[in-house]
Coordinates of C-alpha atoms in Angstrom, one line a residue:
X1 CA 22.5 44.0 -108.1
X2 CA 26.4 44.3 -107.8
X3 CA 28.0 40.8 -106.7
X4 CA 31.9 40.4 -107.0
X5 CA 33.2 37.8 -109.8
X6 CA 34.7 35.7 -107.5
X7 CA 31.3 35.1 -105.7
X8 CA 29.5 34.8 -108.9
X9 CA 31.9 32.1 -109.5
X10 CA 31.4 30.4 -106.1
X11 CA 27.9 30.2 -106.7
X12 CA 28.1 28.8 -109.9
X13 CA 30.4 26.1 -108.6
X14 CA 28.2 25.0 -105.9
X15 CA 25.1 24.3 -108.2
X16 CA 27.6 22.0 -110.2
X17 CA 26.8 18.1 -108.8
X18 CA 30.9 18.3 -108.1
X19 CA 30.0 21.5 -105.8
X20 CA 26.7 19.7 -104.6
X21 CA 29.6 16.3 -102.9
X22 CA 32.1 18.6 -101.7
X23 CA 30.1 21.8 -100.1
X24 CA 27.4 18.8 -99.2
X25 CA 24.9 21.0 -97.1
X26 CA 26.1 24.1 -97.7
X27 CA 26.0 24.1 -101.2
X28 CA 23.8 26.8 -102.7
X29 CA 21.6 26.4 -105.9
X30 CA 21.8 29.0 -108.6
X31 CA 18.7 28.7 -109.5
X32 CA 17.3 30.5 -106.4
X33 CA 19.2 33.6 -108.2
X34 CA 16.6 33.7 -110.7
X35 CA 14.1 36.5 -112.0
X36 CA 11.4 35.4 -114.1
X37 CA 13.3 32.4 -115.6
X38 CA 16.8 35.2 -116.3
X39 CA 19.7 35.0 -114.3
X40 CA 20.3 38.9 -113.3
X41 CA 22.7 40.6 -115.3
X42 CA 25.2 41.3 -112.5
X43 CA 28.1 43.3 -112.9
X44 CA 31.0 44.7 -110.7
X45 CA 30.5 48.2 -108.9
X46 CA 32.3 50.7 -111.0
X47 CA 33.2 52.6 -107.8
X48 CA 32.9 52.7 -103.5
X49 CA 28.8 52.8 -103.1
X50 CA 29.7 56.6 -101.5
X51 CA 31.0 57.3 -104.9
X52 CA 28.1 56.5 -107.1
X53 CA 26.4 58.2 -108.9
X54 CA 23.0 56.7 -108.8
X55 CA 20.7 59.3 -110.6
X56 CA 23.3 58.8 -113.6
X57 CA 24.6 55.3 -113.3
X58 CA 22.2 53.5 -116.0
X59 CA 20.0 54.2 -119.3
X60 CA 22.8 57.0 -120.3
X61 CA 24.7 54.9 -123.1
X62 CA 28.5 55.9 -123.6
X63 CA 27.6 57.6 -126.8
X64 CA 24.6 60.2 -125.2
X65 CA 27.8 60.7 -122.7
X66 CA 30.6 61.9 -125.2
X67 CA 27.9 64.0 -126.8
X68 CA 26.6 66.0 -123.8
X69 CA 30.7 66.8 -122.8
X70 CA 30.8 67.8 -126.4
X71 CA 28.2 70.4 -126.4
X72 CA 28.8 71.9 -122.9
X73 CA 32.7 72.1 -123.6
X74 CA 31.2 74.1 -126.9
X75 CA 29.4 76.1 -124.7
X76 CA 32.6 76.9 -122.6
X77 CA 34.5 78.1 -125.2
X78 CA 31.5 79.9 -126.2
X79 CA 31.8 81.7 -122.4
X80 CA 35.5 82.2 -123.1
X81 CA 35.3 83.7 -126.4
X82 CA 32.6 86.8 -124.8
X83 CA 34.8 86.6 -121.7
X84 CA 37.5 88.1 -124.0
X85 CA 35.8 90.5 -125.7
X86 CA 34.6 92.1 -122.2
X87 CA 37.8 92.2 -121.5
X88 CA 39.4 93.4 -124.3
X89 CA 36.6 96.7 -124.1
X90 CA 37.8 97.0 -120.2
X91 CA 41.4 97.0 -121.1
X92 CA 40.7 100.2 -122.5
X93 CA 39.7 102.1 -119.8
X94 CA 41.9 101.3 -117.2
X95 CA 43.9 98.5 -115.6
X96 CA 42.2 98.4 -112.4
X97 CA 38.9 98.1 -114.4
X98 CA 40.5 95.0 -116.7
X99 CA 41.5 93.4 -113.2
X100 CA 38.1 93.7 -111.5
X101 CA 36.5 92.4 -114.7
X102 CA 38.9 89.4 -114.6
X103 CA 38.0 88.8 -111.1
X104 CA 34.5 88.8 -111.7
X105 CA 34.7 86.2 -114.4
X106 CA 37.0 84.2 -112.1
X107 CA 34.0 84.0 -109.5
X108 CA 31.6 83.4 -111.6
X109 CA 33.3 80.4 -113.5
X110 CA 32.6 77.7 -110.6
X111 CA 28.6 78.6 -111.2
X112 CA 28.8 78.5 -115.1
X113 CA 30.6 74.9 -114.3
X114 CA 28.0 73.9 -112.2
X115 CA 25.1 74.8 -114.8
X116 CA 26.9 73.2 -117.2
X117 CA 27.2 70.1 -115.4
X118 CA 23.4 70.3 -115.0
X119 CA 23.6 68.3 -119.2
X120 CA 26.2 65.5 -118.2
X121 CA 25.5 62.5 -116.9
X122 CA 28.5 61.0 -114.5
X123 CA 27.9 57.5 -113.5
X124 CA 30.7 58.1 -110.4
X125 CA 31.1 61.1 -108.6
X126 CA 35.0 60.9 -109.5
X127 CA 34.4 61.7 -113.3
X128 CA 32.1 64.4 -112.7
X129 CA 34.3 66.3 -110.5
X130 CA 37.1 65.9 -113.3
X131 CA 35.2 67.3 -116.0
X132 CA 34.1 70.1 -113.7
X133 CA 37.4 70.8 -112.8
X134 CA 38.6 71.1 -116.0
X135 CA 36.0 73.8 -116.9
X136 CA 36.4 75.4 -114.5
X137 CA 40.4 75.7 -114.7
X138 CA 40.0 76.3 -118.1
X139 CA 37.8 79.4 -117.9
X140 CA 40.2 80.6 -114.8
X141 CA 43.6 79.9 -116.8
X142 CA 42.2 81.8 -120.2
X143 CA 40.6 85.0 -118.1
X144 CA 43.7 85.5 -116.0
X145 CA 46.9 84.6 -118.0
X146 CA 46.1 83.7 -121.7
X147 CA 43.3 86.8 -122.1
X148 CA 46.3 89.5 -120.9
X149 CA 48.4 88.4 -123.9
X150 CA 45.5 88.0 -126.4
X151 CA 44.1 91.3 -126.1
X152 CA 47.4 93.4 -125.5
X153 CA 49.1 94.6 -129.1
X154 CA 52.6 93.3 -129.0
X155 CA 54.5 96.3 -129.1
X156 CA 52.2 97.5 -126.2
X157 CA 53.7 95.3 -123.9
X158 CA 56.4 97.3 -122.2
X159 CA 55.2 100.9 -123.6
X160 CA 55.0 103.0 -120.4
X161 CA 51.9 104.7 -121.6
X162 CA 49.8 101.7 -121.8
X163 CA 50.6 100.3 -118.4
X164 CA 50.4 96.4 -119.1
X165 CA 52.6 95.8 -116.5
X166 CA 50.5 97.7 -114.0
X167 CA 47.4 95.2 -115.1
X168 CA 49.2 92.4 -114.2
X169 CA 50.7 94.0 -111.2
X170 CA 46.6 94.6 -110.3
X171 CA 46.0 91.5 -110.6
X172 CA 48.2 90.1 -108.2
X173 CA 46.9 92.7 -105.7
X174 CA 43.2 91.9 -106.6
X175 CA 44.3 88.0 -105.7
X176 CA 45.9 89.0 -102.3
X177 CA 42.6 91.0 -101.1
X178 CA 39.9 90.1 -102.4
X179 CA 39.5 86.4 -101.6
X180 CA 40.2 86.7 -98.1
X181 CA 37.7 89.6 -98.2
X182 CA 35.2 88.1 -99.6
X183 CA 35.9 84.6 -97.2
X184 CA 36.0 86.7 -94.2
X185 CA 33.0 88.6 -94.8
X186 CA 30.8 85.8 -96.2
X187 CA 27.8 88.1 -97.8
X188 CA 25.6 85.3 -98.7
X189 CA 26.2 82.7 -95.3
X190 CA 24.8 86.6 -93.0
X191 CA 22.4 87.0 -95.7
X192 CA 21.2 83.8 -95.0
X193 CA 21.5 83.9 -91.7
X194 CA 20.3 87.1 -90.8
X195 CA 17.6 88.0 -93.1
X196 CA 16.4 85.4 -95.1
X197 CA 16.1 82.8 -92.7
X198 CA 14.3 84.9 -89.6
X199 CA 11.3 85.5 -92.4
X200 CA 10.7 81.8 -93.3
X201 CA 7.1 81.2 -92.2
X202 CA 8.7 78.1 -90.1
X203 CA 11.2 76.3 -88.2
X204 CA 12.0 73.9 -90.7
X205 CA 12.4 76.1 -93.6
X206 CA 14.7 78.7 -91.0
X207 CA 17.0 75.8 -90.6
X208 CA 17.6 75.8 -93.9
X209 CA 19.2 78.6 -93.9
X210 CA 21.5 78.1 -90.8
X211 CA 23.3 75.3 -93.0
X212 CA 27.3 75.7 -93.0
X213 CA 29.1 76.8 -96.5
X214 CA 29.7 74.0 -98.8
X215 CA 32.8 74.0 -100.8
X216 CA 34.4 72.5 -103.9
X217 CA 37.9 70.8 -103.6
X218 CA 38.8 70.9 -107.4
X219 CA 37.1 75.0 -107.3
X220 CA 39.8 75.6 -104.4
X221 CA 42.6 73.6 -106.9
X222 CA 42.4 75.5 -109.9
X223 CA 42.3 78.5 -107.7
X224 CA 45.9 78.0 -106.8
X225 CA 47.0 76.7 -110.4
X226 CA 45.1 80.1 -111.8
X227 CA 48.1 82.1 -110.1
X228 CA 50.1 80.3 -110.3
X229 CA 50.1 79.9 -113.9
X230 CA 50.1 84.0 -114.2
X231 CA 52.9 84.0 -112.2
X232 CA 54.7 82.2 -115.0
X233 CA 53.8 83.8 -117.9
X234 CA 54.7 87.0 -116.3
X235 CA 57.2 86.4 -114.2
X236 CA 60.1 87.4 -116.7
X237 CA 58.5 90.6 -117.5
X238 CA 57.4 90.7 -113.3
X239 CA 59.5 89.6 -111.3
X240 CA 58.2 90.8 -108.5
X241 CA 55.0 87.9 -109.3
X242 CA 56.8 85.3 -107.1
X243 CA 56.5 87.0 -103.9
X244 CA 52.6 87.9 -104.8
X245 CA 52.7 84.4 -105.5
X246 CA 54.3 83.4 -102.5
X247 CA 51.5 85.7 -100.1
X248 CA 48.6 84.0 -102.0
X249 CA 49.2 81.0 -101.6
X250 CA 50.4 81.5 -97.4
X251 CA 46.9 83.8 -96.9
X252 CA 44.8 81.2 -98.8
X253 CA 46.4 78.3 -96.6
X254 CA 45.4 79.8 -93.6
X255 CA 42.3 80.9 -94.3
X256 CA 40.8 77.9 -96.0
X257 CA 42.5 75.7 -93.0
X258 CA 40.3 78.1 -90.6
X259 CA 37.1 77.8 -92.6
X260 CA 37.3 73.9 -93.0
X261 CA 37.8 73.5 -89.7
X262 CA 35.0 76.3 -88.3
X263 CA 32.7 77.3 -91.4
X264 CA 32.5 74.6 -94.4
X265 CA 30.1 72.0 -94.9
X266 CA 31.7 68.3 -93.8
X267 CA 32.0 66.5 -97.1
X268 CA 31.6 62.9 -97.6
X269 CA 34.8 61.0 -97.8
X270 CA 37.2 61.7 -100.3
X271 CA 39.9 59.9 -101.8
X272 CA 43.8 61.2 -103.1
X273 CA 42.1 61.3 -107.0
X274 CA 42.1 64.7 -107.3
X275 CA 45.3 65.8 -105.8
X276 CA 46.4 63.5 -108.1
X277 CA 44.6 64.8 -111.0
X278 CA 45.2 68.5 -109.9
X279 CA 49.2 67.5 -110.3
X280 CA 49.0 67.3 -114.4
X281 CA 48.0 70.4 -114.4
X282 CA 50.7 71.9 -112.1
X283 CA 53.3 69.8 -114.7
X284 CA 51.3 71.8 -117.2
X285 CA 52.2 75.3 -115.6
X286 CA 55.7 74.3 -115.3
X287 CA 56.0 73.5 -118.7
X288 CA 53.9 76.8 -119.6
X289 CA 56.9 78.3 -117.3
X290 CA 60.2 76.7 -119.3
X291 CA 58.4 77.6 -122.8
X292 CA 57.0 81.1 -121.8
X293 CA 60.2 82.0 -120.3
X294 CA 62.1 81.4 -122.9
X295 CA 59.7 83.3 -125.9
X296 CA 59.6 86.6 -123.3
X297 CA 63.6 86.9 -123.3
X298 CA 64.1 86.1 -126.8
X299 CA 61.2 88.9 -127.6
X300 CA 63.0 91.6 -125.7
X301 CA 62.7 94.5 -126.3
X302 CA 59.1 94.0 -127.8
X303 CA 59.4 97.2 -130.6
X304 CA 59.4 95.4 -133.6
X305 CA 62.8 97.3 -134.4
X306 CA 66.2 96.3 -135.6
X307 CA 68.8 98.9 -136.3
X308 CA 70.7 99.3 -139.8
X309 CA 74.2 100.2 -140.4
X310 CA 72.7 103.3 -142.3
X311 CA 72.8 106.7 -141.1
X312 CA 69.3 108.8 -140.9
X313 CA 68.3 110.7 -144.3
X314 CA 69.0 114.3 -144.0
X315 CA 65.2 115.0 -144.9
X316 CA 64.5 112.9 -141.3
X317 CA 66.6 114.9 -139.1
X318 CA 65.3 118.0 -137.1
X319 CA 62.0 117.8 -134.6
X320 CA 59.2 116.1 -135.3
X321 CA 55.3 115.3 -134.1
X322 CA 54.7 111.5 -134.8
X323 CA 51.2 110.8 -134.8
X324 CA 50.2 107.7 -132.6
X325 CA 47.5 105.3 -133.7
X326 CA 44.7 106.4 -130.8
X327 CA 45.6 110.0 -132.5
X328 CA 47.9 111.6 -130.0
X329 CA 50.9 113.7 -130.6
X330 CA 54.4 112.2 -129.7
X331 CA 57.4 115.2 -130.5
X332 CA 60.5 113.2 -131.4
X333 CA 64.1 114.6 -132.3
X334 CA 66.6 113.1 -134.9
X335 CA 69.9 114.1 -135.0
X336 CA 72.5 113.0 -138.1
X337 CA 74.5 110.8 -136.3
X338 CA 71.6 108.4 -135.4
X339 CA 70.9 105.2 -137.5
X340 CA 67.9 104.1 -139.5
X341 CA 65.6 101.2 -138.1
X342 CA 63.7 98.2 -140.2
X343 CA 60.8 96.5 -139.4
X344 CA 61.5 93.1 -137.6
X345 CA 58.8 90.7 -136.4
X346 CA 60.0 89.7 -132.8
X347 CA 56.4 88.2 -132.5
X348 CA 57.9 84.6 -132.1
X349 CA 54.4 82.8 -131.5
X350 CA 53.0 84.4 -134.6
X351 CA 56.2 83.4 -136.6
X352 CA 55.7 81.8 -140.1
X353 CA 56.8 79.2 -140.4
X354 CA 56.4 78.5 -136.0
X355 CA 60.0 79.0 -134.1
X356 CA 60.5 76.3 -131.6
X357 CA 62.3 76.3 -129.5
X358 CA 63.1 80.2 -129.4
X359 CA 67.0 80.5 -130.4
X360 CA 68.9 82.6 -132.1
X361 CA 69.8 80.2 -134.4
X362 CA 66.3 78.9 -135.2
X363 CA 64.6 82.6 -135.8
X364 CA 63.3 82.9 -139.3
X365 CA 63.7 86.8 -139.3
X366 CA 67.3 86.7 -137.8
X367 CA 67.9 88.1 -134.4
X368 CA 69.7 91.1 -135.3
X369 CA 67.2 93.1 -132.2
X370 CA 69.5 90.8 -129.9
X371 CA 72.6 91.9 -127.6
X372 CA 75.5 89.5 -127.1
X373 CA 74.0 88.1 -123.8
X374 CA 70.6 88.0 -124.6
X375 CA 71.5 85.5 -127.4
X376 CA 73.5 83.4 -125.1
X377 CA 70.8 83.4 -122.2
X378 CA 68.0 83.3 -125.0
X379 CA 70.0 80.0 -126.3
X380 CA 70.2 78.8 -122.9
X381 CA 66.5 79.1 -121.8
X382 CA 65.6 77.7 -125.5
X383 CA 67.5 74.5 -125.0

């Protein structure tokens, strides 16, 4: 039984003998409150009724709680961790093959969320869609942006041969078509529809079928903050990310305004709490922007290579077949008047000990790879 302080407190005032001459008649005893001798443990509402939880409200201790969180966020990272190893094995076939593996991931991360949700308990319906949101962003934000720069060797990043750029640029492209595709189409709502509900045995069961789409607010969120976030990491190294960006976000606008309007599910009522929760996370991919931005220029040109003030050996100069590490021939020609290289780490986030911020003047290997305006704008962005 839920009853508000300040009416728990009226009551008790009114089976006082002062409450009994100055509410006369209607005065109410407490005792009439009582179960079996107890006064009712009564306690305010933790939420709106429409925002309970009741299945989950009671018997699940605080301590059960933080337990089940800690083994499906284990779990998670679990999915994360084989997540990246499929796509480190797709990488290397081709880009469009990475991309469509990404994507698949990203569509199947709202039902991994869901299953795991299955082993929390949520008193309010408020907290369970914040711990399902951060799964799910979480498995979105490591397969799209975080996964690229894992997998991909650093000195791979600009290579022409191993077309990074075109993964990302696949990406982008896979976000533009494919989820207006898939919204338009609706496989599963005509499946449902067309040929699983004419062959129920009866007209209960058929209606079933006819339902409208349901839908996910904090799924459609972290949709939006997953490109937005690739957008910038990459956006230094592609610029061209902003206007994919920019067409996303405008097709998805439409598109989800036309389906909540003619196709979803009406939701119960829902409150500002996840817009305003969904807003931390769009600081975060701001912040992602002003760091990332600033480690990508600094990095330039990604070789690993600093030039001496020593001329090439004799014994180096005249044609030559360098043997790449997947085994391929590369024919190279050194003439006298070139000069030698060293090995430089430009690797900032793998730095020992950690650069931060990324400034010329901060780098523990020197910045010798740098031109005269990269370590001014490099300065700039680091500050």
């Amino acid at each position: 039984i839920k009853i508000p302080k300040l009416y728990l407190f009226w009551l008790r005032f009114q089976s006082t003998r002062l409450g009994q001459k100055i509410c006369g008649r209607h005065s109410t005893d407490f005792n009439n409150y009582k179960f079996d001798d107890t006064f009712l443990d009564i306690d305010e509402p933790k939420a709106e009724p429409h925002q309970m939880r009741w299945e989950d409200s009671e018997n699940v201790s605080i301590f059960i709680r933080i337990l089940q969180q800690s083994l499906t966020y284990i779990i998670s990272l679990s999915v994360i961790s084989l997540g990246a190893v499929i796509i480190f094995y797709a990488r290397k076939i081709t880009p469009f093959v990475a991309s469509m593996t990404i994507t698949i991931l990203n569509m199947s991360a709202p039902k991994i969320g869901q299953a795991l949700m299955l082993l929390e308990s949520h008193p309010t319906t408020k907290s369970y869609q914040y711990s399902f949101y951060i799964k799910v962003i979480t498995h979105r934000w490591a397969n799209t942006a975080i996964m690229a720069l894992v997998v991909t060797p650093f000195t791979d990043t600009l290579q022409s041969g191993n077309k990074f750029l075109d993964w990302i640029s696949v990406l982008f492209l896979i976000e533009l078509i494919q989820r207006p595709l898939l919204q338009i189409v609706d496989i599963m709502g005509n499946l449902k529809r067309h040929f699983f509900g004419p062959r129920q045995p009866d007209q209960r069961r058929m209606d079933f079928f006819f339902q409208a789409s349901d839908y996910n607010l904090g799924e459609r969120y972290t949709d939006m903050t997953k490109v937005i976030l690739l957008t910038f990491f990459y956006s230094v190294l592609f610029p061209a990310s902003f206007f994919f960006t920019t067409s996303v976000i405008i097709v998805a606008f439409w598109l989800d305004k036309f389906r909540l309007l003619r196709t979803w599910k009406q939701k119960t009522i829902v409150g500002t709490e996840m817009v305003s929760f969904s807003h931390y996370f769009f600081l975060l991919c701001l912040l992602g922007y002003a760091i990332f931005a600033s480690y990508t220029y600094s990095q330039f040109p990604y070789d690993n290579a600093c030039e001496t003030d020593n001329l090439v050996s004799e014994s180096y100069v005249g044609a030559r077949n360098l043997t790449l590490h997947d085994g391929s021939q590369f024919p190279v020609e050194v003439t006298a008047d070139q000069y030698e290289y060293r090995f430089c780490k430009q690797f900032l986030f793998r730095s020992s000990p950690p650069t931060f911020p990324a400034i010329p003047t901060f780098l523990n290997d020197g910045y010798e790879w740098m031109t005269e305006p990269q370590e001014v704008y490099a300065a700039v962005l680091g500050w």
